PDB file of C-alpha atoms in Angstrom:
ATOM      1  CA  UNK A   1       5.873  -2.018   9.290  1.00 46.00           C
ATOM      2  CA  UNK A   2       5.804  -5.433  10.363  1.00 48.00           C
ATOM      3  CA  UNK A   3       8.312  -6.534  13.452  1.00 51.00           C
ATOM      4  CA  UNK A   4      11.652  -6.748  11.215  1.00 51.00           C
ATOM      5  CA  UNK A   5      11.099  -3.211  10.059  1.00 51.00           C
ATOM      6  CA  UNK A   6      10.017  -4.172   6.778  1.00 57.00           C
ATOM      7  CA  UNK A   7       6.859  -2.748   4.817  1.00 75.00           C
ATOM      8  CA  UNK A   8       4.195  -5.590   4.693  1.00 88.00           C
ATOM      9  CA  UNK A   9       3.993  -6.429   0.992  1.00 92.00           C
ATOM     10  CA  UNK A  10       0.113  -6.375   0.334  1.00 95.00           C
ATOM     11  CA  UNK A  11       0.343  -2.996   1.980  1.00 93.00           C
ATOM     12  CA  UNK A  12       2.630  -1.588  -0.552  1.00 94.00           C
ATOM     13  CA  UNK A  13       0.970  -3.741  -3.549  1.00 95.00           C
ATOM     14  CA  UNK A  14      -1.905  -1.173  -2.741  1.00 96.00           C
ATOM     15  CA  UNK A  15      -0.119   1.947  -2.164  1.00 93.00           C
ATOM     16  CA  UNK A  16       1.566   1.237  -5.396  1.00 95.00           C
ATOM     17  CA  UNK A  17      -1.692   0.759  -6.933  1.00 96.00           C
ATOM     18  CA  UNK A  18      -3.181   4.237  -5.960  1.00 93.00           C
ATOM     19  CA  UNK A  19       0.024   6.158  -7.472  1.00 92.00           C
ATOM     20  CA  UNK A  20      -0.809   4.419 -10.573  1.00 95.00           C
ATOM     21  CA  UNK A  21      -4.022   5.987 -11.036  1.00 94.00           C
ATOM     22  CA  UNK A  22      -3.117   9.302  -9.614  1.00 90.00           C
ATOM     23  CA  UNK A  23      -0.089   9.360 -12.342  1.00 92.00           C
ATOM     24  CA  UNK A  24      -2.276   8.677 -15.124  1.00 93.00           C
ATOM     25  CA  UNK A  25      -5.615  10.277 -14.144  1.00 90.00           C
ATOM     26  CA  UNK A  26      -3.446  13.478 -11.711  1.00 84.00           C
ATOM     27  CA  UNK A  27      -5.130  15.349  -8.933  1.00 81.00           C
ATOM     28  CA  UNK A  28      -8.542  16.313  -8.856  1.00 79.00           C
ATOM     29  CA  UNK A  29     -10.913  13.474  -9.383  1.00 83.00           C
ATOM     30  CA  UNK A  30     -14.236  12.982  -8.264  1.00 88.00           C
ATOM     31  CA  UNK A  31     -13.671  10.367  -5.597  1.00 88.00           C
ATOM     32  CA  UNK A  32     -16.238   8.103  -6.809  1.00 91.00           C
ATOM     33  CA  UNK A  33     -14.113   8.439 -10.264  1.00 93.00           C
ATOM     34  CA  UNK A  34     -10.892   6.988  -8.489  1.00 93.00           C
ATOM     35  CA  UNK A  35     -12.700   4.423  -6.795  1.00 95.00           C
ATOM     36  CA  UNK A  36     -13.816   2.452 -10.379  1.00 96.00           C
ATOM     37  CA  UNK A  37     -10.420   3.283 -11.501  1.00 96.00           C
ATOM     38  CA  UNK A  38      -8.386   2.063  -8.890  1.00 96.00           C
ATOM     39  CA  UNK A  39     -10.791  -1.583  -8.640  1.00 97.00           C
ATOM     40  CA  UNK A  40      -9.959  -1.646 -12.518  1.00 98.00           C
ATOM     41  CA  UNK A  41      -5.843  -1.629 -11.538  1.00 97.00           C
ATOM     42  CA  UNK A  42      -6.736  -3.815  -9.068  1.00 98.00           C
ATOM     43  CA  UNK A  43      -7.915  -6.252 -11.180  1.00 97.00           C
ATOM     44  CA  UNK A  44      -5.192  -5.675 -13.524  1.00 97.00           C
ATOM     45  CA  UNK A  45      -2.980  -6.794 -10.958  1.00 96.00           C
ATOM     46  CA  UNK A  46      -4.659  -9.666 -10.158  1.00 97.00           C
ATOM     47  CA  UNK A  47      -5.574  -8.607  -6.417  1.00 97.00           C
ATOM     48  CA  UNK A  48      -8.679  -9.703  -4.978  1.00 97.00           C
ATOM     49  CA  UNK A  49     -10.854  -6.788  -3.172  1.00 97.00           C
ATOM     50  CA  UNK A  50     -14.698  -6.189  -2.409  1.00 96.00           C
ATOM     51  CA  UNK A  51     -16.696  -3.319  -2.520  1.00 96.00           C
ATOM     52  CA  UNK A  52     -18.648  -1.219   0.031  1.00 93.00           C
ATOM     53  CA  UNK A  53     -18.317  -4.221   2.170  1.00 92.00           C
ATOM     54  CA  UNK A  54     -20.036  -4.253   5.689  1.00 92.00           C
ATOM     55  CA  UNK A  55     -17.731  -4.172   8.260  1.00 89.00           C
ATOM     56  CA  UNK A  56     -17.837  -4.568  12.062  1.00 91.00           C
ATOM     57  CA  UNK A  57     -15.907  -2.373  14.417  1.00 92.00           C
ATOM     58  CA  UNK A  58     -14.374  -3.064  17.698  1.00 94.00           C
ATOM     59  CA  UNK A  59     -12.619  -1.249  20.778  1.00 96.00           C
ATOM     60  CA  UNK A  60     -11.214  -3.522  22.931  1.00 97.00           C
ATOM     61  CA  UNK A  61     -12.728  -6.951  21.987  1.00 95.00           C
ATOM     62  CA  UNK A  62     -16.489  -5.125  22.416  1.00 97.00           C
ATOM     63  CA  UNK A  63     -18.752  -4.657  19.430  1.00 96.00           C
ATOM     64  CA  UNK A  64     -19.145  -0.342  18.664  1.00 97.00           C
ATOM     65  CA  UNK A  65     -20.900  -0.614  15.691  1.00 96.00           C
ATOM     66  CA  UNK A  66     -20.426  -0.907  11.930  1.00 94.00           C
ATOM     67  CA  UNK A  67     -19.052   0.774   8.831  1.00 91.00           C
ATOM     68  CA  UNK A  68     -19.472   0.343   5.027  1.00 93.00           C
ATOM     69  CA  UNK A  69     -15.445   0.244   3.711  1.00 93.00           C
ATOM     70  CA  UNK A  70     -14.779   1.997   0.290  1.00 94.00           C
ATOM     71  CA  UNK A  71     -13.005  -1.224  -0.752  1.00 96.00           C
ATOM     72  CA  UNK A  72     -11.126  -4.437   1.313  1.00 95.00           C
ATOM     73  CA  UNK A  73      -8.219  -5.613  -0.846  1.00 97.00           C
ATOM     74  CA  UNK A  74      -7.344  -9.467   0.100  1.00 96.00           C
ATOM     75  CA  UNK A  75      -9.387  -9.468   2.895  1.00 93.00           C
ATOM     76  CA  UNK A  76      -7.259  -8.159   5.095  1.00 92.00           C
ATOM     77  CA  UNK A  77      -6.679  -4.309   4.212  1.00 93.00           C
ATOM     78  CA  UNK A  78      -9.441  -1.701   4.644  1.00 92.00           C
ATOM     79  CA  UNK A  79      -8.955   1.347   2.096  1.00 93.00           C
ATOM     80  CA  UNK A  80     -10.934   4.735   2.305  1.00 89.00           C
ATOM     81  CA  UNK A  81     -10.800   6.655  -0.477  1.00 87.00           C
ATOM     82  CA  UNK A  82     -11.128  10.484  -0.144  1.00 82.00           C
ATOM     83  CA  UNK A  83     -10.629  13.416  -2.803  1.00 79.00           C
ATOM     84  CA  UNK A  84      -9.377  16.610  -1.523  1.00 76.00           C
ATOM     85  CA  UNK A  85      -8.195  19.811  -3.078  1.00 73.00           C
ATOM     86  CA  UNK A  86      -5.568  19.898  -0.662  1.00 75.00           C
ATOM     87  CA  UNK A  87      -4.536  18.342   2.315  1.00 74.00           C
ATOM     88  CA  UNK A  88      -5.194  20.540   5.846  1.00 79.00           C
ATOM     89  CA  UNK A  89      -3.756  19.731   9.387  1.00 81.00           C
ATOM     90  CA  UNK A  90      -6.458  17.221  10.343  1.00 79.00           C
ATOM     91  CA  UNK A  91      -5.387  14.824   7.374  1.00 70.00           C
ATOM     92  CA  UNK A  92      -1.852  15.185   8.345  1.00 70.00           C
ATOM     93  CA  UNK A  93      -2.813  13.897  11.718  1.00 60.00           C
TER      94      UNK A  93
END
């Protein structure tokens, strides 16, 4: 939520994006699966995104190290896939 209280808009673009492919496709799917068809709504949409990008990490202003991101939509928004059967307690969190 940005300071107004308001959902940012790329944000829910992308959220929006991922119910489209679990509607058509359900629960279930190999994540790997969800991952080519969620770049191919993506595109549909006309959004920009990279994937397996590179990307640095950082606790307060220092280098940690570095992580490979499923897929970075814009530029600006990191998204990790994962496929579960169901969700537990430590995905809630």
């Amino acid at each position: 939520m940005n300071n107004e209280g308001q959902k940012d808009p790329l944000t829910h673009k992308i959220i929006g994006t991922a119910i489209e492919v679990h509607r058509s496709l359900g629960p279930g799917l190999l994540e790997e699966l969800f991952e080519d068809a969620f770049c191919i709504e993506l595109q549909d949409r006309k959004m920009n995104y990279e994937r397996q990008q590179k990307v640095n990490v950082a606790y307060k202003g220092k280098e940690i190290g570095n992580m490979y991101a499923d897929i970075v939509v814009e530029g600006a928004v990191v998204v990790e896939l994962k496929s579960v059967r169901r969700l537990d307690e430590i995905h809630v969190a």
